[in-house]
Short mmCIF file of C-alpha atoms and ligand atoms in Angstrom, two decimals:
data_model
loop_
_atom_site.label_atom_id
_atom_site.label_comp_id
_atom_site.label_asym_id
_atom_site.label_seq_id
_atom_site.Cartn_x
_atom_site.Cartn_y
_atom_site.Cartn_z
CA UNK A 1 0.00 0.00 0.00
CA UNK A 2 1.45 3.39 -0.98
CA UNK A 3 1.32 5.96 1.74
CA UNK A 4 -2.04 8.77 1.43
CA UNK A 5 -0.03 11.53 0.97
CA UNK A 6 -1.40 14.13 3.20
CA UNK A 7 -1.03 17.76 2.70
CA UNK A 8 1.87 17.82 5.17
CA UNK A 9 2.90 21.19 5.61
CA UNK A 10 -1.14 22.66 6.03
CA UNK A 11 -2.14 20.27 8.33
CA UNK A 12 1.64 20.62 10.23
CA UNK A 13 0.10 24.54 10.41
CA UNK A 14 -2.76 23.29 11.52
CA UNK A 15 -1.84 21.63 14.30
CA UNK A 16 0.89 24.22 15.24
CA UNK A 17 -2.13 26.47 15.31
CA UNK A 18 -4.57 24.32 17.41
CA UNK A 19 -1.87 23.40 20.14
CA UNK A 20 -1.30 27.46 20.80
CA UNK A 21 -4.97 28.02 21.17
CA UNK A 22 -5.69 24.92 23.40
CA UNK A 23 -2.57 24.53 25.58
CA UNK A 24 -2.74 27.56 27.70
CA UNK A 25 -6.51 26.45 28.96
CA UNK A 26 -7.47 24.71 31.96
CA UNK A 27 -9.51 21.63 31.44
CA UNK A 28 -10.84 19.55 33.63
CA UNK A 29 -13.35 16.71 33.79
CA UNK A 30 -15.94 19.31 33.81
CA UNK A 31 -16.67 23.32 33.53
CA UNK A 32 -15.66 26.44 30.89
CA UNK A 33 -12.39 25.36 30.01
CA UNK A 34 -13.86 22.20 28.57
CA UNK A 35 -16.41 24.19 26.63
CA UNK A 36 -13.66 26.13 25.23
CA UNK A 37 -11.26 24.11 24.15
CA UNK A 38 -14.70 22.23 22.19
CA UNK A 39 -15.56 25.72 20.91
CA UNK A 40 -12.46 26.07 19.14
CA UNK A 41 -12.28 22.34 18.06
CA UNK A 42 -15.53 22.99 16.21
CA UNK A 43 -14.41 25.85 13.85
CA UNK A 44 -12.10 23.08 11.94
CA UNK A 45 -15.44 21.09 11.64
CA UNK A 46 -18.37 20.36 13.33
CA UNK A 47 -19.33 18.42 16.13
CA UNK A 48 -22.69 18.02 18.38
CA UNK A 49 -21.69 19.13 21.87
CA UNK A 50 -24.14 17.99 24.53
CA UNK A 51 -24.18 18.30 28.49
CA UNK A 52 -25.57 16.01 30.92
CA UNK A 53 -26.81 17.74 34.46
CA UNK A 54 -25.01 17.06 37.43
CA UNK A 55 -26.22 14.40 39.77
CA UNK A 56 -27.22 12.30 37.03
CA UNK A 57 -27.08 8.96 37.88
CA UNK A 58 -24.12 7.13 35.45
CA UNK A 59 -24.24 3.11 36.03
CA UNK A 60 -22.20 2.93 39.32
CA UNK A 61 -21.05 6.32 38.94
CA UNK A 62 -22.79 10.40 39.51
CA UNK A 63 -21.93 13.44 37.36
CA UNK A 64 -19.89 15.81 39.49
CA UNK A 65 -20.63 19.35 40.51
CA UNK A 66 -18.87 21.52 37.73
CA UNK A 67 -15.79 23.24 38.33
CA UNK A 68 -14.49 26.32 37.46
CA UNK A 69 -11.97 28.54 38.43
CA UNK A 70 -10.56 32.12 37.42
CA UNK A 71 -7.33 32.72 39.83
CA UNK A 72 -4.98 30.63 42.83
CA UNK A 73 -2.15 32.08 44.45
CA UNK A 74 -0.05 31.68 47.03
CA UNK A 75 1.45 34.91 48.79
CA UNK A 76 4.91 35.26 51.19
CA UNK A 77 4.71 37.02 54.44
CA UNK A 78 6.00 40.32 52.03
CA UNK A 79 3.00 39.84 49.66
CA UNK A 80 5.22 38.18 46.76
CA UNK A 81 3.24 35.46 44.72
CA UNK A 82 5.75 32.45 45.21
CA UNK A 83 2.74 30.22 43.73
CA UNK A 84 0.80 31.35 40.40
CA UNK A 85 -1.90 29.83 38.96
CA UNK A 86 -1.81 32.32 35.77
CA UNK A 87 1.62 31.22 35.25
CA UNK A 88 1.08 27.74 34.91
CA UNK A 89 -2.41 25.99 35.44
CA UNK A 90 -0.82 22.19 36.97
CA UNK A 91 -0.05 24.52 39.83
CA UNK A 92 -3.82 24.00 41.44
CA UNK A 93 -4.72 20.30 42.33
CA UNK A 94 -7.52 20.18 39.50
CA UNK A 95 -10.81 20.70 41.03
CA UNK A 96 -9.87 21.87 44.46
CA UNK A 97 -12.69 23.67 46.85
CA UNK A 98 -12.19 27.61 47.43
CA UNK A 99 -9.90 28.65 49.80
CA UNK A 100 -9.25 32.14 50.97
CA UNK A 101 -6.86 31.95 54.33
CA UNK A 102 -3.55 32.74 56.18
CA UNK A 103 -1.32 29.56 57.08
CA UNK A 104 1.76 28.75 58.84
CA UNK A 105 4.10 26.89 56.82
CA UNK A 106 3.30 23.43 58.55
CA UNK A 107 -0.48 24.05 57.47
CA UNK A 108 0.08 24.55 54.35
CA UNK A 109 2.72 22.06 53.57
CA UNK A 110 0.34 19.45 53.67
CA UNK A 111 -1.65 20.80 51.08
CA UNK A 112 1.49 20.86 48.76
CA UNK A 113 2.80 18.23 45.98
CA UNK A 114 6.17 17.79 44.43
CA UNK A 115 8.02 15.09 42.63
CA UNK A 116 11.52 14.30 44.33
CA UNK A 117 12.24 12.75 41.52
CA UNK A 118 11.63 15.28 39.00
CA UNK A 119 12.90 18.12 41.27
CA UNK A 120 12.36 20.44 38.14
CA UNK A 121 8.93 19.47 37.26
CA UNK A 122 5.12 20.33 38.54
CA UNK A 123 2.92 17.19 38.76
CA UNK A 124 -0.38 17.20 37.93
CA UNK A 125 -2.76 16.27 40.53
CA UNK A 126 -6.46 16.03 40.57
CA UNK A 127 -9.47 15.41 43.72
CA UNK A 128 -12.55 15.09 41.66
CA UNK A 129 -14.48 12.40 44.03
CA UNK A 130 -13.14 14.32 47.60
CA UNK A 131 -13.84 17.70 48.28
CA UNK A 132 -10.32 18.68 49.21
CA UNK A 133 -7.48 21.42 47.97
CA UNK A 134 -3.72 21.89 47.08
CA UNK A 135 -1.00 23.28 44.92
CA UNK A 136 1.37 21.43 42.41
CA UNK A 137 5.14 22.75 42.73
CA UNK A 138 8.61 22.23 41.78
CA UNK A 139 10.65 20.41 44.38
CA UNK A 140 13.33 22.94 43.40
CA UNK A 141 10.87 25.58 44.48
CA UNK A 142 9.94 23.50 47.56
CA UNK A 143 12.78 23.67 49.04
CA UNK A 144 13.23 27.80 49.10
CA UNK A 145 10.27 28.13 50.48
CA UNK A 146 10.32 29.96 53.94
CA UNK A 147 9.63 27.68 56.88
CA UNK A 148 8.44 30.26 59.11
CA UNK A 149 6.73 32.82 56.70
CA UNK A 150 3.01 32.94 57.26
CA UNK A 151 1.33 32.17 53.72
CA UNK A 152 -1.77 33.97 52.16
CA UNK A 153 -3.33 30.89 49.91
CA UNK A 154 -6.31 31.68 47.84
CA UNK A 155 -8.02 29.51 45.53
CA UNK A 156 -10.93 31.17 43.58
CA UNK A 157 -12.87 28.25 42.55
CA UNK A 158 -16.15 27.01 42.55
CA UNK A 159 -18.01 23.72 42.86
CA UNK A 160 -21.83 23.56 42.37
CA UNK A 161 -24.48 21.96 40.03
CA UNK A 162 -24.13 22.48 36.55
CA UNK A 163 -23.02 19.95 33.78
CA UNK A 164 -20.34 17.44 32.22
CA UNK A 165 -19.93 18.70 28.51
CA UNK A 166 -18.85 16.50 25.98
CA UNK A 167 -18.68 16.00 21.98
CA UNK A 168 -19.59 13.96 19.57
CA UNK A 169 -20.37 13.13 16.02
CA UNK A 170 -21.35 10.29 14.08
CA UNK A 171 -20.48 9.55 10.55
CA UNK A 172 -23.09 6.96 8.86
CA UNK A 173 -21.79 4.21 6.60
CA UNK A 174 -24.59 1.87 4.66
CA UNK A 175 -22.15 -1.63 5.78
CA UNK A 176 -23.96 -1.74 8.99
CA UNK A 177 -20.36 -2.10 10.78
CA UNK A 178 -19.46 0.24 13.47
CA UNK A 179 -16.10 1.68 15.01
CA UNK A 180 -15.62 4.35 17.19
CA UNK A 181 -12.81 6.70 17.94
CA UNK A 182 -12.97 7.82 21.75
CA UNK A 183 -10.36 10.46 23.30
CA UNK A 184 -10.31 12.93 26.39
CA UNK A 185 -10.65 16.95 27.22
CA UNK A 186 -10.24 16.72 31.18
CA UNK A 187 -6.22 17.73 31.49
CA UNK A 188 -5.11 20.80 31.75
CA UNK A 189 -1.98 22.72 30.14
CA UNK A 190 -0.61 19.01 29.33
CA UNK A 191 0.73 18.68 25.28
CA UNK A 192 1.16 14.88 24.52
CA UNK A 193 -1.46 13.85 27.37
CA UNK A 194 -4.22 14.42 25.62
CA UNK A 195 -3.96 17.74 23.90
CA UNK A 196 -2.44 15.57 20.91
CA UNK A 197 -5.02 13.18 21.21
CA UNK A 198 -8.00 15.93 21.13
CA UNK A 199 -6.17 17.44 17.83
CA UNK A 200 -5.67 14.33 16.21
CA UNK A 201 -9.35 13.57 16.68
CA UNK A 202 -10.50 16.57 15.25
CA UNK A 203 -8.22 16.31 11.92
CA UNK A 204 -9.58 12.73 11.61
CA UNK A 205 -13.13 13.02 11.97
CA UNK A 206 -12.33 16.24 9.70
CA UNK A 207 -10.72 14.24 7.06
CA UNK A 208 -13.10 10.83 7.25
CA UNK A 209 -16.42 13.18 7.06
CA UNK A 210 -15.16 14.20 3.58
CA UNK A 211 -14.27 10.56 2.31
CA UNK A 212 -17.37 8.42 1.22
CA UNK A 213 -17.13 5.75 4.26
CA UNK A 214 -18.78 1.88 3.98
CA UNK A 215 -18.63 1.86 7.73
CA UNK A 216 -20.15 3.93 10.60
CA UNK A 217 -17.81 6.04 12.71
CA UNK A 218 -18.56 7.36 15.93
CA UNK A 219 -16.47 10.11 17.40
CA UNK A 220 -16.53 11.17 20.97
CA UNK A 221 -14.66 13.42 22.71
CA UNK A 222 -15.41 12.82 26.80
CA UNK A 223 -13.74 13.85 29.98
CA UNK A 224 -11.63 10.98 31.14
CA UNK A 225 -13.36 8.40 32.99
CA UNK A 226 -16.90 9.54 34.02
CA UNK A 227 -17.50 11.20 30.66
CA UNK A 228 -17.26 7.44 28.94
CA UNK A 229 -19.20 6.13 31.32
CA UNK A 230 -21.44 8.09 30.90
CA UNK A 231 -21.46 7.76 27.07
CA UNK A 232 -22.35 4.18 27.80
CA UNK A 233 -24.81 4.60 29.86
CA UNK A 234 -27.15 7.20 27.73
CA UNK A 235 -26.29 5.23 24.39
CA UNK A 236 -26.15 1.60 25.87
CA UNK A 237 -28.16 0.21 22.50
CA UNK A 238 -26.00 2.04 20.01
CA UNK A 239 -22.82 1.20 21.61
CA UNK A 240 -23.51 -2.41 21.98
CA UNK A 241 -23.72 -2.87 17.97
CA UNK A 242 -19.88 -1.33 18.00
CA UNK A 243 -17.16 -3.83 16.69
CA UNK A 244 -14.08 -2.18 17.98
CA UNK A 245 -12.43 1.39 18.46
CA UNK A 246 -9.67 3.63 19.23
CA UNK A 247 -8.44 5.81 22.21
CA UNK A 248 -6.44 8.64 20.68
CA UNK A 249 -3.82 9.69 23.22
CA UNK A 250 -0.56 10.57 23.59
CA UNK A 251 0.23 10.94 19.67
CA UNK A 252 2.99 13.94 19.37
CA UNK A 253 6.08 12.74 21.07
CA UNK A 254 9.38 12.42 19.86
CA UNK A 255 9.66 8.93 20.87
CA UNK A 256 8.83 5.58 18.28
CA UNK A 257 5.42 4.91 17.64
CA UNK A 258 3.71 2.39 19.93
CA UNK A 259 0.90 0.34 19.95
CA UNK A 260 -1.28 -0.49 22.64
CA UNK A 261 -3.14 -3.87 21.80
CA UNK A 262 -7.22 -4.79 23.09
CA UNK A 263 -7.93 -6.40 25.76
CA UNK A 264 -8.36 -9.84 23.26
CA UNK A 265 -5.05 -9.32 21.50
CA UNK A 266 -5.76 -10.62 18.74
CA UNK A 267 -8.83 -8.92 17.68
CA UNK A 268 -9.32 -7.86 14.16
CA UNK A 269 -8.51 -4.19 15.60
CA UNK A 270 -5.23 -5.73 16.68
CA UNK A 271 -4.55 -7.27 13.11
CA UNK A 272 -5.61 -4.72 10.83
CA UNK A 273 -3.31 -2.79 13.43
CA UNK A 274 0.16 -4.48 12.97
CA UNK A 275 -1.14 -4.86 9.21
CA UNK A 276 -1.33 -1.33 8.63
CA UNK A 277 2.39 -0.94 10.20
CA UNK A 278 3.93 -3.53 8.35
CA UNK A 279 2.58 -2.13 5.13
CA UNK A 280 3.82 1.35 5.97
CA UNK A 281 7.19 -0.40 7.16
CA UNK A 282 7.00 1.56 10.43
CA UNK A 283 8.37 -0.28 13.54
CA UNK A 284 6.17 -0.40 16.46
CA UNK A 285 6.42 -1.50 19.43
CA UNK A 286 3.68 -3.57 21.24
CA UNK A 287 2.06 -2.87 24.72
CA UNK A 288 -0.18 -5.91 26.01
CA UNK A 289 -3.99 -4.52 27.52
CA UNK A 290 -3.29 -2.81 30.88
CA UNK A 291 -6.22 -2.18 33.00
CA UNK A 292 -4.75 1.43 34.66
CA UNK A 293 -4.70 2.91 30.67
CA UNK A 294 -7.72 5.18 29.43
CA UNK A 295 -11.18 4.62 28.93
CA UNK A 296 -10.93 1.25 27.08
CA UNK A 297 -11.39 -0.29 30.41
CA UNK A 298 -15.02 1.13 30.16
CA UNK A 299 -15.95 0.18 26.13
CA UNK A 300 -14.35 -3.29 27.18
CA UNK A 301 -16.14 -4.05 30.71
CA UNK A 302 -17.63 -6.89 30.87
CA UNK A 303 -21.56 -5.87 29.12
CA UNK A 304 -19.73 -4.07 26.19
CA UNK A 305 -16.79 -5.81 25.26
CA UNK A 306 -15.99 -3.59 22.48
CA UNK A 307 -11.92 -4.04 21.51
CA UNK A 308 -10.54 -1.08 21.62
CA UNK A 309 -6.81 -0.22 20.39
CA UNK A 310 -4.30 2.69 21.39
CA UNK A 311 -1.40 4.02 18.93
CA UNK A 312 0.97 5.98 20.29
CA UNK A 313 3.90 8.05 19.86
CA UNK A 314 5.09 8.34 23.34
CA UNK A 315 2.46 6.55 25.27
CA UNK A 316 1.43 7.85 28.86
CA UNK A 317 3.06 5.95 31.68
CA UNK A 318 6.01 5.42 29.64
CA UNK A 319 7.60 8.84 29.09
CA UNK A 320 9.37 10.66 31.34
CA UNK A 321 7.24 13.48 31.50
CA UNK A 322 4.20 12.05 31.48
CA UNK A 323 1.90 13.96 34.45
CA UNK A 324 4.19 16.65 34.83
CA UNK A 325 4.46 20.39 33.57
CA UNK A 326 7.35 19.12 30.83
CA UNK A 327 4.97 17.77 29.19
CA UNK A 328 4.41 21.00 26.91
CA UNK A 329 5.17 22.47 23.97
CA UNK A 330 8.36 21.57 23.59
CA UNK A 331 7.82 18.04 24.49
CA UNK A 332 5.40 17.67 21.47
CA UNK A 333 5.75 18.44 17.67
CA UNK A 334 3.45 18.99 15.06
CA UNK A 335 5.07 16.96 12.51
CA UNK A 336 4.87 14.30 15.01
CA UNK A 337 1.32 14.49 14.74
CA UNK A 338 1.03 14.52 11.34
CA UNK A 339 2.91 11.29 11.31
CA UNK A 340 0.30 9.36 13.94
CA UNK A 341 -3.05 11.15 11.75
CA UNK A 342 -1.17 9.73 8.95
CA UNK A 343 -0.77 6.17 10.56
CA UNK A 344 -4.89 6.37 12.03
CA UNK A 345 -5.84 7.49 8.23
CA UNK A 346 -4.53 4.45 7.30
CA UNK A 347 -6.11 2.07 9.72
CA UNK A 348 -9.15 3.68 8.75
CA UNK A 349 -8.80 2.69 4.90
CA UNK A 350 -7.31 -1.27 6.01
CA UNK A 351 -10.65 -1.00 7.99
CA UNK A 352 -12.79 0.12 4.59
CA UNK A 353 -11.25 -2.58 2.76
CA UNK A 354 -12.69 -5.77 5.13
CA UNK A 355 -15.06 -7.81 3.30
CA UNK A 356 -18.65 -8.32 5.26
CA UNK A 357 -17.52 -12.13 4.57
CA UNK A 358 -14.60 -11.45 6.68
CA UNK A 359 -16.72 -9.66 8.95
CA UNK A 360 -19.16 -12.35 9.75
CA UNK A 361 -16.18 -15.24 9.98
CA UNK A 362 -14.08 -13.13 12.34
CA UNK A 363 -17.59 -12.84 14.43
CA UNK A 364 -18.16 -16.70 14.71
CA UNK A 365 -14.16 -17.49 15.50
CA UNK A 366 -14.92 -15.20 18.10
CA UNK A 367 -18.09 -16.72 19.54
CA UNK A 368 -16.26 -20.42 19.10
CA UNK A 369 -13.59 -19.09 21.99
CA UNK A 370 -15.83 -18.86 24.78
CA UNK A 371 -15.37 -21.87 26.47
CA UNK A 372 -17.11 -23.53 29.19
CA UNK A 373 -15.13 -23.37 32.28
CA UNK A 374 -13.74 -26.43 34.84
CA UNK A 375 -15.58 -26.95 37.49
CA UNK A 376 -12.98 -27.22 39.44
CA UNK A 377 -11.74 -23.57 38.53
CA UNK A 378 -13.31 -20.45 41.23
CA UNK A 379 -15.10 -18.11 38.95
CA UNK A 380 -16.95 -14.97 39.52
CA UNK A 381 -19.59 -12.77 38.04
CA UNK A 382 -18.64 -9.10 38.04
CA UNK A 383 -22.62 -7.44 39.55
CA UNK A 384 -21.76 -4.32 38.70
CA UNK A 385 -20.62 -5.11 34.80
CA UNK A 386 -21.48 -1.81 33.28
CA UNK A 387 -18.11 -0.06 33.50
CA UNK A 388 -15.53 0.10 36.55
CA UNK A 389 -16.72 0.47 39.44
CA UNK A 390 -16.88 3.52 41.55
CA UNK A 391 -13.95 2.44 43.77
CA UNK A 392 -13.63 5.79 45.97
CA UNK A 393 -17.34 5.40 47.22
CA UNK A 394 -16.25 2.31 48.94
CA UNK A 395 -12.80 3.30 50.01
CA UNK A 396 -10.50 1.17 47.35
CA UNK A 397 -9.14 3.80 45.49
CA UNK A 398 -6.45 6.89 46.41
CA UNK A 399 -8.73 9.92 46.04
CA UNK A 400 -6.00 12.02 45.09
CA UNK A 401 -5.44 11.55 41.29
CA UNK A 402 -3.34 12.07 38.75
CA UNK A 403 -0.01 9.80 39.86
CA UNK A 404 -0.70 6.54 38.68
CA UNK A 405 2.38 4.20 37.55
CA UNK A 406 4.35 7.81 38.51
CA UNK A 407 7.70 6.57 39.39
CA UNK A 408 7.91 9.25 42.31
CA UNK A 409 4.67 8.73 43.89
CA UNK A 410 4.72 4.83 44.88
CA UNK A 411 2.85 5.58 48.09
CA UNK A 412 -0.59 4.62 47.19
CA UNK A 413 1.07 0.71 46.72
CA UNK A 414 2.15 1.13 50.48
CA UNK A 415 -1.43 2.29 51.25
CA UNK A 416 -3.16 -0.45 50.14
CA UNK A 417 -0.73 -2.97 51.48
CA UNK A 418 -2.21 -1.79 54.52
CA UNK A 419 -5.67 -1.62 54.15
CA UNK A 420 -5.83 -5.00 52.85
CA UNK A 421 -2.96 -6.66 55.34
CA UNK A 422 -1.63 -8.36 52.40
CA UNK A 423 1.94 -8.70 54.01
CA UNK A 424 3.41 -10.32 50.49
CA UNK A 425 2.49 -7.21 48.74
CA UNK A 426 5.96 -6.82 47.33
CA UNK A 427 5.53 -9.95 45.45
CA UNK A 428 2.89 -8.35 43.02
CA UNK A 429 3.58 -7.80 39.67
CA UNK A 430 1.26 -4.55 40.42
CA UNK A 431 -0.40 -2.78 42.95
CA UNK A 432 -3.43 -4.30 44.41
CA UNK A 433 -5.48 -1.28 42.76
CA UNK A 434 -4.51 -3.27 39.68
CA UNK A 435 -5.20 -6.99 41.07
CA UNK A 436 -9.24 -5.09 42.10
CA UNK A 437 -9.63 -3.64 38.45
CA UNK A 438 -8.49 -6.84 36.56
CA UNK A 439 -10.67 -9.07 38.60
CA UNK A 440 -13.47 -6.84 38.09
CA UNK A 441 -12.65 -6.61 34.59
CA UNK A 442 -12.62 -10.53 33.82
CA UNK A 443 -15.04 -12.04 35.50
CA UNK A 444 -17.61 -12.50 33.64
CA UNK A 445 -18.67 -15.77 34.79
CA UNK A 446 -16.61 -17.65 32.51
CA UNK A 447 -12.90 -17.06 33.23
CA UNK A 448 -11.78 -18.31 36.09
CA UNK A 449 -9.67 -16.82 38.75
CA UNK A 450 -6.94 -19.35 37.55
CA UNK A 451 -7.28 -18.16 34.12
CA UNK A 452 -7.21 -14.47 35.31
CA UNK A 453 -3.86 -15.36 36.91
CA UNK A 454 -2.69 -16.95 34.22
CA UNK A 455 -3.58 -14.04 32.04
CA UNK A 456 -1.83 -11.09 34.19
CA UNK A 457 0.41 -13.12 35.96
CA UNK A 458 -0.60 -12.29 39.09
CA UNK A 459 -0.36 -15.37 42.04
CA UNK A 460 -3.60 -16.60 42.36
CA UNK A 461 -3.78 -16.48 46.10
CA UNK A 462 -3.72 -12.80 46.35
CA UNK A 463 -6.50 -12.43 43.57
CA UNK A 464 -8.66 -15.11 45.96
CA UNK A 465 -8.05 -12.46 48.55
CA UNK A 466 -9.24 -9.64 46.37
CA UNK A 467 -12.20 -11.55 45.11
CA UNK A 468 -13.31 -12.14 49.05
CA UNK A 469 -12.84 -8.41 49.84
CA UNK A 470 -15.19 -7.50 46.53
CA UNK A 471 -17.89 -10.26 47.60
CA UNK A 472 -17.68 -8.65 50.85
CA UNK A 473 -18.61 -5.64 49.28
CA UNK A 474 -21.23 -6.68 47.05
CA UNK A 475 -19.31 -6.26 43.81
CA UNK A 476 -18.80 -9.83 42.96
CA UNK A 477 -20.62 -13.10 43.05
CA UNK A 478 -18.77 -16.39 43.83
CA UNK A 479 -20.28 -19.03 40.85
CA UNK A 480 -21.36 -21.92 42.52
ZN1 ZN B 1 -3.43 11.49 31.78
#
């Protein structure tokens, strides 16, 4: 297959263009900045944007309270800013409460989160499901901060009923086969995490809307998490006839491309994937399914089972900067970008080219692998298979997001070591956040918990413990 020659140096423009508009905004899973960065996404071409109230019941899971915010400081004892939202928007802990107070050094220290490891870098940090507050900084700057100044913090926020906004657009094919492309618009002034994936989506469903498609493509752009969920949940019909799909993240690095595979592996996603690569002789590198990625967690829980891929260029967890304020405009290129829409563009045309012959004998191999399980094998039935479950509500998840698989911030593995007593925690392959998703995520009834082990290599006596602790709280059911 030659390469579709794209118009290289326009869209490279393009992009350029988009990335100086959209960067300096603060997203977050709700509010204005969201709205904004859609706004401007919909002059290259348009999109429905819809909003869903707050309170609304998702599945497991509740819309938020929007949150906005215009200004967050932090003032010395001689009325310097040493902290400045306006400068750079990581520096808030996304969606923290208002705050308007005077606090002794010790006080506010608490509130206050650096990398150690990264003594030059801002995380990003985010309390959506806790009603809490804090401020991202530098280690560097950490440690020239006065110990016994008195600090003036003020965080002009607010947090009350309004509305999650997200996007999406649907472009009808006559084959009666369906994909959908799925990315994010919750993080803030971050470049490869996900601005790149929010302007790739827009030049795609830009550039597919103007080819004559035999397939059905459904775009949606969502915040992170509760936004898919709640895609699911208010489309549940539609998005059971999808076949398979794409999260577009993480796409302007400098690094190789990369390719995270479904959750089956071996899926016709996953095929026409490493097809597409070979055919463009691009190398790639392979990531198996990881439950702590994106939202394909949520199309591939347990009622929807839709495959869904990832291609990458620089994928998160894996770069350096990943989470942290160097992931900006340097970090990213436009070219880089153009390279990835090049590589999706592609996929998109393998996918065109699939015969509904091929269609309906991929669908029966498929149905042929389900396969009755031992008896003598423990197996569970997920009762809340719609999505992840909300894990916060019942006290199995670090509230404070954001630092996930961040080298620097291994405490939430310690945590849970804890809470659950499991002394041979250090054993794990991952944390037992992971061991709770994965069980969640397989059982289905039909794979065991040996198989489950098996399949993440994770000892099967420490998954028997999580599987008590999630009948315990009603989120499992022991197949008898
Ligand atoms: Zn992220």
């Amino acid at each position: 297959m030659t390469m579709e020659k794209y118009d290289s140096q326009s869209i490279v423009k393009e992009i350029d263009n988009l990335f100086e508009q959209l960067f300096p905004i603060c997203r977050s899973i709700t509010g204005n900045g969201v709205r904004k960065s859609l706004s401007i996404l919909k002059k290259i071409t348009d999109f429905q944007i819809n909003e869903i109230p707050s309170g609304t019941i998702c599945y497991d899971w509740k819309v938020p309270n929007e949150w906005n915010i215009t200004d967050a400081y932090v003032k010395d004892s001689s009325g310097k800013k040493i902290i400045d939202f306006q400068k750079n928007n990581l520096h808030v802990v996304n969606y923290s409460v208002p705050i308007d107070t005077m606090l002794t050094f010790e006080e506010l220290e608490t509130h206050l989160h650096v990398l150690k490891d990264y003594p030059d870098s801002i995380p990003y940090r985010t309390t959506y499901y806790k009603e809490d507050w804090g401020f991202c900084i530098s280690y560097e700057q950490f440690k020239k901060m006065d110990k016994n100044s008195k600090y003036h913090v003020k965080i002009d926020s607010t947090l009350k009923p309004g509305n999650l906004t997200y996007g999406e657009y649907v472009i009808e094919g006559n084959s009666g086969k369906e994909f959908i492309f799925s990315t994010y618009c919750c993080h803030p002034s971050l470049a490869n995490d996900n601005l790149s994936g929010l302007v790739l989506w827009i030049l795609l469903l830009h550039k597919l809307k103007s080819v004559k498609t035999n397939h059905t493509y459904r775009f949606i752009v969502v915040p992170e998490t509760i936004g898919s969920i709640a895609y699911l949940s208010l489309n549940e019909k539609m998005m059971k006839n999808v076949l398979g799909g794409f999260i577009l993240t993480c796409v302007a690095g400098p690094g190789k491309f990369s390719y995270k595979q479904t959750f089956l592996g071996d899926d016709l996603i996953d095929n026409i994937v490493r097809k597409t690569f070979t055919e463009l002789e691009l190398d790639l590198k392979q990531y198996n399914f990881d439950i702590t990625g994106s939202d394909e967690g949520q199309y591939s829980c347990p009622y929807f089972r839709i495959p869904i891929g990832t291609i990458c260029k620089d994928k998160y967890h894996e770069f350096e900067y990943y989470h942290t304020s160097k992931d900006n405009l340097d970090f990213v290129d436009a070219n880089y970008l153009a390279e990835t829409f090049n590589v999706y563009y592609s996929v998109v045309m393998n996918l065109e080219k699939i015969s509904l012959m091929d269609f309906e004998n991929h669908l029966q191999k498929k149905s042929n692998l389900k396969k009755p399980n031992s008896k003598m094998d423990e197996t569970y039935r997920s009762l809340n298979p719609y999505c992840a479950p909300m894990l916060s509500k019942r006290n199995l998840y670090p509230t404070l997001g954001g630092k996930i698989k961040q080298k620097a911030a291994n405490s939430s593995t310690e945590h849970f070591e804890q809470k659950f007593n499991i002394t041979d925690g250090k054993s794990l392959s991952g944390t037992e956040l992971d061991a709770i998703l994965w069980v969640m995520f397989y059982s289905d009834g039909q794979m065991s918990l040996f198989d489950i082990s098996k399949k993440i290599g994770f000892p099967l006596n420490i998954l028997r413990n999580i599987a008590e602790i999630l009948c315990k709280k009603n989120l499992l059911e022991k197949i008898t």
